[in-house]
Amino acid sequence: MSLIKSISGIRGTIGGIEKDGLNPLSISRFVVAFAEVIRKETKVSHPLIVVGRDARLSGTMVLHIVKGTLLAVGCDIIDIGLATTPTTEIAVCETKAQGGIIITASHNPKHWNALKLLNNLGEFFSAEAGEAVIKLSENLEEYPYATVENLGKELASEDFLQVHIEKILALPEVDTQAIRNAHFKVAFDAINSVGGIALPRLLNALGVSEVVSVNSEPNGNFAHNPEPLPKHLGDLSQLVLKEQACIGIAVDPDVDRLALYDEKGKPFGEEYTLVAVADYMLSLHGEGNSTVSNLSSTRALKMITEEKHKGHYAAAAVGEVNVVKKMKEVKALVGGEGNGGVILPSLHYGRDALVGIALFLSFLAKKGCTVSTLRTHYPQLQMCKERVDLPEDLTFATLKPSLLSLCKEAEKNLEDGIKYDFPDYWVHIRPSNTEPIIRIYTEAATEEKALEVAQEMKKQILSLIKQ
């Protein structure tokens, strides 16, 4: 059993004793702490909280505990039911709620679940607020629950997916007429979660001519590992070929990550979802605009932004909250993460596969080319990911001085671990936020070079550990 508390929420495997799993006691403690932090930050004594969830098998159980606990501490709630993460974020803003809880473990397997915490802006908690929740959740023995007169109430909900879709359709960059004229046939894999509800409605609203799907029933029985990586998406690849679809779309269980397949059943590359969407947005808005991704994302976004569109690129520490913070600092037109997460500030500050789909299809329709042809317009870079397990008595901070001396000739970024930038490749090493490991990311012009660099860095780190 596993239970992991972090600044963004709590996640764990279902069952087990309180300290070792996601169960009624661990869930309730965290929700109480969340509600109290919301109350203190917003100065609202009777906060309104929006709750949404993905289709996991444990979702109903967790939902009842979350709702009951919120009512018990004097919070009003709006339960929006099965909903994507970006839809829940938008619902917080639309209802002017003081916060939100999304019940989803994102790309984790089906025996996991989690609570993602939102502030009154519909954005993930800051590091400071998250730490406050963790600290308070561990000291609740004297917490005063609401009296019967002060219990919270459940308020009526509405169709926030429709609200979400209408906001996407209203974006000037989304061209439904071009999409209709293109007569697209789209295939999708929704991993038997809320994408099975959201994607058909979005694609129909966009004017897609024909839609075919696999794993589209939102029953929580994930047909494969839910992380939208090529090794898990064989069903989608086959469906594209069988149905002669022009594009394949895969999302994770809470629909904030987007992976694309071309008409040949080949992956577009999750790193290039954001690159293509940014290329489209920058082409419409002219020179001088900014983009942001995290330090472990492809260099292709920087190249497209600065070389093709004469714009400005900035890198953020890994994590959506860090990317959003950087985007606000530089007033970015678009940003996100290389795992297929697209963030469009003119809609909301959150990774959103639905708006990513709408923008990509608009771009593809206007280009009048195939997905495979579009991919050739971008740098052909390859990434590699490795890891090094740390002994119990050793931390990344202890190793950092020695690590800094490994690549003296490289340009260095120390915002999140250490990133070494060379003219034709880069290496990013950083401590995991959830495990005692060091992550190693590399990118180069060829897969062989990326692997070679990653393995050499791993060898040197292991050598330092043994000293």
Coordinates of C-alpha atoms in Angstrom, one line a residue:
M1 CA 0.0 0.0 0.0
S2 CA 1.1 3.6 -0.7
L3 CA 0.1 7.0 0.6
I4 CA 1.9 10.1 -0.7
K5 CA 1.2 13.6 0.6
S6 CA 2.5 16.5 -1.5
I7 CA 1.8 20.2 -2.0
S8 CA -0.7 19.4 -4.8
G9 CA -2.8 16.9 -2.8
I10 CA -2.9 13.4 -1.5
R11 CA -2.7 10.2 -3.6
G12 CA -2.5 6.6 -2.7
T13 CA -3.6 3.1 -3.3
I14 CA -7.1 2.1 -2.1
G15 CA -7.2 0.3 1.2
G16 CA -4.7 -0.4 4.0
I17 CA -4.3 1.2 7.4
E18 CA -4.7 5.0 7.7
K19 CA -1.0 5.9 7.2
D20 CA -0.4 3.5 4.4
G21 CA -3.3 3.9 2.0
L22 CA -6.1 6.1 0.7
N23 CA -9.0 5.2 3.0
P24 CA -11.8 7.0 4.8
L25 CA -9.6 8.2 7.6
S26 CA -6.7 9.5 5.5
I27 CA -9.1 11.1 3.0
S28 CA -11.2 12.8 5.7
R29 CA -8.1 14.3 7.5
F30 CA -6.8 15.8 4.3
V31 CA -10.2 17.3 3.4
V32 CA -10.6 18.9 6.8
A33 CA -7.2 20.5 6.5
F34 CA -8.0 21.7 3.0
A35 CA -11.2 23.3 4.1
E36 CA -9.5 25.1 6.9
V37 CA -6.8 26.4 4.7
I38 CA -9.4 27.6 2.2
R39 CA -11.3 29.3 5.0
K40 CA -8.2 31.1 6.3
E41 CA -7.0 32.1 2.8
T42 CA -10.3 33.5 1.5
K43 CA -11.6 34.8 4.9
V44 CA -14.9 33.1 4.0
S45 CA -16.4 31.3 7.1
H46 CA -18.8 29.1 5.0
P47 CA -16.8 28.3 1.8
L48 CA -18.3 26.9 -1.4
I49 CA -16.3 24.0 -2.8
V50 CA -16.7 22.4 -6.2
V51 CA -16.1 18.6 -6.4
G52 CA -15.6 16.6 -9.6
R53 CA -14.2 13.2 -10.3
D54 CA -12.9 10.9 -13.0
A55 CA -14.5 7.4 -13.6
R56 CA -12.2 5.3 -11.3
L57 CA -13.7 2.3 -9.6
S58 CA -13.1 3.9 -6.2
G59 CA -14.4 7.3 -7.3
T60 CA -17.9 6.9 -5.7
M61 CA -16.5 5.8 -2.4
V62 CA -14.0 8.7 -2.2
L63 CA -16.6 11.2 -3.4
H64 CA -19.0 10.3 -0.5
I65 CA -16.2 10.7 2.0
V66 CA -15.1 14.0 0.5
K67 CA -18.6 15.4 0.4
G68 CA -19.6 14.3 3.9
T69 CA -16.4 15.7 5.4
L70 CA -16.9 19.1 3.7
L71 CA -20.5 19.3 4.9
A72 CA -19.3 18.3 8.4
V73 CA -16.8 21.2 8.6
G74 CA -19.4 23.8 7.4
C75 CA -18.6 24.0 3.7
D76 CA -21.3 24.2 1.0
I77 CA -20.6 22.0 -2.0
I78 CA -21.5 21.6 -5.7
D79 CA -21.0 18.1 -7.0
I80 CA -20.5 18.3 -10.7
G81 CA -20.2 14.5 -11.0
L82 CA -18.0 12.8 -13.7
A83 CA -15.9 15.7 -15.0
T84 CA -12.5 16.4 -16.5
T85 CA -9.9 18.2 -14.4
P86 CA -10.1 21.3 -16.6
T87 CA -13.9 21.3 -16.5
T88 CA -13.7 21.3 -12.7
E89 CA -11.2 24.1 -12.7
I90 CA -13.6 26.2 -14.9
A91 CA -16.6 25.3 -12.7
V92 CA -14.7 26.8 -9.7
C93 CA -14.4 30.1 -11.6
E94 CA -18.0 30.0 -13.0
T95 CA -19.5 29.5 -9.5
K96 CA -17.2 31.9 -7.8
A97 CA -16.4 29.1 -5.4
Q98 CA -13.6 29.4 -2.8
G99 CA -12.0 26.2 -3.9
G100 CA -12.3 22.8 -5.5
I101 CA -11.3 19.2 -5.1
I102 CA -10.8 16.9 -8.1
I103 CA -10.9 13.2 -7.3
T104 CA -8.5 11.7 -9.7
A105 CA -5.1 10.0 -9.7
S106 CA -4.5 11.3 -13.2
H107 CA -2.4 8.7 -15.2
N108 CA -1.9 6.3 -12.2
P109 CA -3.3 2.8 -12.5
K110 CA -6.8 2.0 -11.5
H111 CA -6.0 0.9 -7.9
W112 CA -4.8 4.5 -7.2
N113 CA -6.9 7.5 -6.4
A114 CA -6.1 11.1 -5.3
L115 CA -7.4 14.5 -4.3
K116 CA -6.2 17.4 -6.4
L117 CA -6.7 20.7 -4.6
L118 CA -7.8 24.0 -6.3
N119 CA -7.9 27.5 -5.0
N120 CA -10.5 30.2 -5.7
L121 CA -9.0 30.9 -9.1
G122 CA -9.5 27.3 -10.1
E123 CA -5.8 26.7 -10.1
F124 CA -3.7 24.2 -8.2
F125 CA -2.6 25.1 -4.7
S126 CA 0.7 27.0 -4.2
A127 CA 3.6 25.3 -2.4
E128 CA 2.9 27.4 0.7
A129 CA -0.8 26.5 0.8
G130 CA -0.1 22.8 0.1
E131 CA 2.4 22.7 2.9
A132 CA -0.1 24.2 5.2
V133 CA -2.6 21.5 4.4
I134 CA -0.1 18.7 5.0
K135 CA 0.9 20.2 8.4
L136 CA -2.7 20.7 9.6
S137 CA -3.8 17.3 8.4
E138 CA -1.3 15.7 10.9
N139 CA -2.7 17.7 13.9
L140 CA -6.5 17.5 14.0
E141 CA -7.2 15.8 17.4
E142 CA -8.8 19.0 18.7
Y143 CA -10.4 20.2 15.5
P144 CA -14.0 21.5 16.2
Y145 CA -16.5 20.2 13.6
A146 CA -19.6 22.2 12.8
T147 CA -22.7 22.0 14.9
V148 CA -26.0 20.8 13.4
E149 CA -27.0 24.4 12.7
N150 CA -23.8 25.1 10.9
L151 CA -23.5 22.1 8.7
G152 CA -22.9 22.7 5.0
K153 CA -25.4 22.3 2.2
E154 CA -25.2 20.7 -1.2
L155 CA -26.2 23.1 -3.9
A156 CA -27.6 22.4 -7.4
S157 CA -25.2 21.8 -10.2
E158 CA -25.4 22.5 -13.9
D159 CA -23.8 21.1 -17.1
F160 CA -20.3 22.5 -16.7
L161 CA -19.0 20.4 -19.6
Q162 CA -21.3 22.4 -21.9
V163 CA -20.0 25.6 -20.3
H164 CA -16.5 24.4 -20.9
I165 CA -17.1 23.5 -24.5
E166 CA -18.9 26.8 -25.2
K167 CA -15.9 28.7 -23.9
I168 CA -13.6 26.7 -26.2
L169 CA -15.9 27.4 -29.2
A170 CA -15.9 31.1 -28.4
L171 CA -12.1 31.3 -28.7
P172 CA -11.1 33.3 -31.9
E173 CA -8.4 30.7 -32.7
V174 CA -10.9 27.8 -32.8
D175 CA -12.2 27.6 -36.4
T176 CA -15.2 25.3 -36.5
Q177 CA -16.0 26.2 -40.1
A178 CA -12.5 25.1 -41.2
I179 CA -12.9 21.9 -39.2
R180 CA -16.3 21.1 -40.9
N181 CA -14.9 21.8 -44.3
A182 CA -12.0 19.4 -43.7
H183 CA -14.4 16.5 -43.2
F184 CA -12.2 14.9 -40.5
K185 CA -12.6 11.4 -39.3
V186 CA -11.3 11.2 -35.8
A187 CA -10.5 8.2 -33.7
F188 CA -10.0 8.4 -29.9
D189 CA -9.1 6.3 -26.8
A190 CA -10.6 7.6 -23.6
I191 CA -9.2 4.8 -21.3
N192 CA -12.8 4.1 -20.0
S193 CA -12.9 7.3 -18.1
V194 CA -14.5 10.8 -18.4
G195 CA -12.9 11.4 -21.8
G196 CA -15.6 9.0 -23.1
I197 CA -18.1 11.6 -22.1
A198 CA -16.2 14.8 -23.0
L199 CA -14.6 13.9 -26.3
P200 CA -17.7 13.0 -28.3
R201 CA -19.5 16.1 -27.2
L202 CA -16.5 18.3 -28.0
L203 CA -15.8 16.7 -31.4
N204 CA -19.4 17.0 -32.4
A205 CA -19.5 20.7 -31.4
L206 CA -16.4 21.3 -33.4
G207 CA -18.0 19.9 -36.5
V208 CA -15.9 16.8 -36.9
S209 CA -17.6 14.6 -39.6
E210 CA -17.1 11.2 -38.1
V211 CA -15.9 9.9 -34.8
V212 CA -14.8 6.3 -33.9
S213 CA -13.6 5.2 -30.5
V214 CA -12.1 2.5 -28.3
N215 CA -12.3 2.2 -24.5
S216 CA -14.9 5.0 -24.4
E217 CA -17.3 3.7 -21.7
P218 CA -16.6 5.6 -18.5
N219 CA -16.7 2.6 -16.2
G220 CA -13.3 2.9 -14.6
N221 CA -12.1 -0.5 -15.9
F222 CA -9.0 0.9 -17.6
A223 CA -8.3 -1.3 -20.6
H224 CA -4.5 -0.6 -20.4
N225 CA -2.1 1.4 -18.4
P226 CA -3.7 4.9 -18.3
E227 CA -0.6 6.9 -19.0
P228 CA -1.0 8.0 -22.7
L229 CA 2.4 6.7 -24.0
P230 CA 2.9 4.8 -27.3
K231 CA 3.6 1.5 -25.5
H232 CA 0.1 1.7 -24.1
L233 CA -1.8 2.9 -27.1
G234 CA -1.7 -0.1 -29.5
D235 CA -5.5 -0.2 -29.6
L236 CA -5.7 3.4 -30.8
S237 CA -3.0 2.9 -33.4
Q238 CA -4.9 -0.1 -34.8
L239 CA -8.2 1.7 -34.8
V240 CA -6.7 4.6 -36.8
L241 CA -5.5 2.2 -39.5
K242 CA -8.7 0.0 -39.5
E243 CA -11.0 3.0 -39.8
Q244 CA -8.7 5.1 -42.0
A245 CA -9.0 8.0 -39.6
C246 CA -7.0 11.1 -40.3
I247 CA -6.0 11.5 -36.6
G248 CA -6.0 9.5 -33.4
I249 CA -6.5 11.2 -30.0
A250 CA -5.6 9.7 -26.6
V251 CA -6.2 11.3 -23.2
D252 CA -5.5 10.3 -19.6
P253 CA -8.3 9.5 -17.1
D254 CA -8.9 13.2 -16.1
V255 CA -8.3 14.6 -19.6
D256 CA -5.6 17.1 -18.9
R257 CA -3.0 15.3 -21.1
L258 CA -3.2 14.9 -24.8
A259 CA -1.4 12.5 -27.1
L260 CA -1.9 12.4 -30.9
Y261 CA -1.5 9.8 -33.6
D262 CA -1.1 10.4 -37.3
E263 CA -3.1 8.9 -40.1
K264 CA -0.5 6.1 -40.4
G265 CA -1.1 5.0 -36.8
K266 CA 2.2 6.5 -35.7
P267 CA 2.6 8.7 -32.6
F268 CA 2.9 12.4 -33.2
G269 CA 5.0 12.5 -30.0
E270 CA 3.6 13.8 -26.7
E271 CA 6.3 16.4 -26.5
Y272 CA 5.0 17.8 -29.8
T273 CA 1.4 18.3 -28.8
L274 CA 2.4 21.6 -27.2
V275 CA 4.9 22.5 -29.9
A276 CA 2.2 22.3 -32.6
V277 CA -0.4 24.2 -30.6
A278 CA 2.1 26.9 -29.8
D279 CA 3.1 27.1 -33.4
Y280 CA -0.5 27.7 -34.4
M281 CA -1.1 30.3 -31.7
L282 CA 2.1 32.2 -32.4
S283 CA 1.3 32.2 -36.2
L284 CA -1.9 34.0 -35.4
H285 CA -0.7 36.5 -32.9
G286 CA 2.5 37.8 -34.5
E287 CA 6.0 38.3 -33.2
G288 CA 7.1 39.1 -29.7
N289 CA 4.8 36.7 -27.8
S290 CA 6.1 34.3 -25.1
T291 CA 5.8 30.6 -24.5
V292 CA 6.6 28.5 -21.4
S293 CA 7.3 24.8 -20.7
N294 CA 9.1 23.0 -18.0
L295 CA 12.8 22.3 -17.9
S296 CA 12.3 18.6 -18.9
S297 CA 10.3 19.4 -22.0
T298 CA 11.6 19.4 -25.6
R299 CA 13.9 22.2 -26.9
A300 CA 11.7 22.3 -30.0
L301 CA 9.3 24.7 -28.3
K302 CA 12.1 27.2 -27.7
M303 CA 13.3 26.8 -31.3
I304 CA 9.9 27.3 -32.8
T305 CA 9.2 30.3 -30.6
E306 CA 12.4 32.1 -31.0
E307 CA 13.6 31.1 -34.5
K308 CA 10.4 30.8 -36.4
H309 CA 8.2 33.4 -34.6
K310 CA 10.7 35.8 -33.2
G311 CA 9.2 35.4 -29.8
H312 CA 10.4 34.7 -26.2
Y313 CA 10.7 31.4 -24.5
A314 CA 11.0 30.8 -20.7
A315 CA 11.5 27.5 -18.8
A316 CA 9.9 26.7 -15.5
A317 CA 10.5 24.1 -12.8
V318 CA 8.7 20.8 -13.4
G319 CA 5.1 20.8 -12.1
E320 CA 2.0 22.6 -13.4
V321 CA 1.9 25.1 -10.6
N322 CA 5.4 26.2 -11.5
V323 CA 4.6 26.5 -15.2
V324 CA 1.6 28.6 -14.5
K325 CA 3.6 30.9 -12.2
K326 CA 6.2 31.4 -14.9
M327 CA 3.5 32.0 -17.6
K328 CA 2.0 34.7 -15.5
E329 CA 5.4 36.3 -14.9
V330 CA 6.2 36.5 -18.6
K331 CA 2.6 37.0 -19.8
A332 CA 2.8 33.9 -22.0
L333 CA 0.5 33.4 -24.9
V334 CA 0.5 29.7 -24.5
G335 CA 2.4 27.1 -22.4
G336 CA 2.3 23.8 -20.8
E337 CA 4.4 20.6 -20.2
G338 CA 6.0 18.1 -22.6
N339 CA 3.7 15.3 -21.4
G340 CA 1.0 16.6 -23.7
G341 CA -0.3 19.3 -21.3
V342 CA -1.5 22.5 -23.1
I343 CA -2.3 25.6 -21.0
L344 CA -4.1 28.5 -22.7
P345 CA -4.4 31.5 -20.4
S346 CA -7.2 33.1 -22.4
L347 CA -9.4 30.1 -21.4
H348 CA -7.9 29.3 -18.0
Y349 CA -4.6 28.5 -16.3
G350 CA -4.7 24.7 -16.3
R351 CA -3.6 21.8 -18.6
D352 CA -6.6 21.2 -20.9
A353 CA -6.7 18.4 -23.5
L354 CA -10.1 19.6 -24.8
V355 CA -8.8 23.0 -25.8
G356 CA -5.6 21.3 -27.1
I357 CA -7.8 19.2 -29.4
A358 CA -9.8 22.2 -30.7
L359 CA -6.7 24.2 -31.5
F360 CA -4.8 21.3 -33.1
L361 CA -7.8 20.4 -35.3
S362 CA -8.2 24.1 -36.3
F363 CA -4.5 24.3 -37.2
L364 CA -4.6 21.0 -39.2
A365 CA -7.7 22.1 -41.1
K366 CA -6.2 25.4 -42.1
K367 CA -2.9 23.8 -43.1
G368 CA -4.7 21.3 -45.3
C369 CA -2.1 18.7 -44.7
T370 CA -1.9 15.3 -43.0
V371 CA -0.8 14.9 -39.4
S372 CA 2.3 13.1 -40.5
T373 CA 3.2 15.9 -42.8
L374 CA 2.7 18.5 -40.1
R375 CA 5.1 16.6 -37.9
T376 CA 7.9 17.0 -40.4
H377 CA 7.7 20.8 -40.0
Y378 CA 9.2 20.5 -36.5
P379 CA 12.7 19.7 -35.2
Q380 CA 13.4 15.9 -35.2
L381 CA 14.6 15.6 -31.6
Q382 CA 14.7 12.5 -29.4
M383 CA 14.4 12.2 -25.6
C384 CA 15.6 9.6 -23.1
K385 CA 14.6 9.2 -19.5
E386 CA 16.6 7.3 -16.8
R387 CA 16.6 7.2 -13.0
V388 CA 19.1 6.5 -10.2
D389 CA 17.9 5.2 -6.8
L390 CA 19.3 7.0 -3.8
P391 CA 20.5 5.3 -0.6
E392 CA 18.5 6.2 2.5
D393 CA 21.4 8.3 3.9
L394 CA 21.9 10.4 0.8
T395 CA 20.0 13.2 -0.8
F396 CA 20.2 15.2 -4.0
A397 CA 21.2 18.3 -2.0
T398 CA 24.2 16.4 -0.6
L399 CA 25.3 15.4 -4.1
K400 CA 24.6 18.7 -5.8
P401 CA 28.1 20.3 -5.3
S402 CA 29.7 17.3 -7.0
L403 CA 27.1 17.2 -9.7
L404 CA 27.7 20.8 -10.6
S405 CA 31.3 19.9 -11.5
L406 CA 30.4 17.2 -14.0
C407 CA 29.8 19.4 -17.0
K408 CA 31.8 22.6 -16.4
E409 CA 31.6 23.7 -20.1
A410 CA 27.8 23.6 -20.2
E411 CA 25.4 26.4 -19.6
K412 CA 23.6 25.6 -16.3
N413 CA 20.1 26.2 -15.0
L414 CA 19.6 25.5 -11.3
E415 CA 15.9 26.4 -10.9
D416 CA 14.9 22.7 -10.6
G417 CA 17.8 20.4 -9.9
I418 CA 20.5 21.0 -12.6
K419 CA 20.0 21.4 -16.3
Y420 CA 23.1 21.3 -18.5
D421 CA 22.6 22.9 -22.0
F422 CA 25.0 22.1 -24.8
P423 CA 24.6 23.3 -28.4
D424 CA 23.3 20.0 -29.7
Y425 CA 21.8 18.3 -26.6
W426 CA 20.8 18.8 -23.0
V427 CA 20.7 16.9 -19.7
H428 CA 18.3 17.6 -16.8
I429 CA 18.9 15.9 -13.5
R430 CA 16.5 16.5 -10.6
P431 CA 15.2 14.9 -7.4
S432 CA 11.8 13.2 -7.6
N433 CA 9.1 15.0 -5.6
T434 CA 7.6 11.6 -4.4
E435 CA 10.4 9.0 -4.4
P436 CA 14.1 8.8 -3.2
I437 CA 15.4 8.8 -6.7
I438 CA 17.2 11.2 -9.1
R439 CA 15.5 11.5 -12.5
I440 CA 17.7 12.0 -15.6
Y441 CA 16.2 13.5 -18.8
T442 CA 18.2 14.0 -22.0
E443 CA 17.4 15.2 -25.6
A444 CA 19.5 15.1 -28.7
A445 CA 19.1 14.8 -32.5
T446 CA 19.1 11.0 -32.4
E447 CA 17.7 8.4 -30.0
E448 CA 21.2 6.8 -29.8
K449 CA 22.8 10.1 -28.7
A450 CA 20.1 10.8 -26.1
L451 CA 20.5 7.3 -24.7
E452 CA 24.3 7.6 -24.7
V453 CA 24.2 10.9 -22.8
A454 CA 21.7 9.6 -20.3
Q455 CA 23.7 6.4 -19.5
E456 CA 26.9 8.4 -19.1
M457 CA 25.3 10.8 -16.7
K458 CA 23.8 7.8 -14.8
K459 CA 27.2 6.2 -14.6
Q460 CA 28.8 9.4 -13.2
I461 CA 26.0 9.8 -10.6
L462 CA 26.4 6.2 -9.5
S463 CA 30.1 6.8 -9.1
L464 CA 29.5 9.8 -6.9
I465 CA 27.1 7.8 -4.7
K466 CA 29.7 5.1 -4.1
Q467 CA 32.4 7.6 -3.0

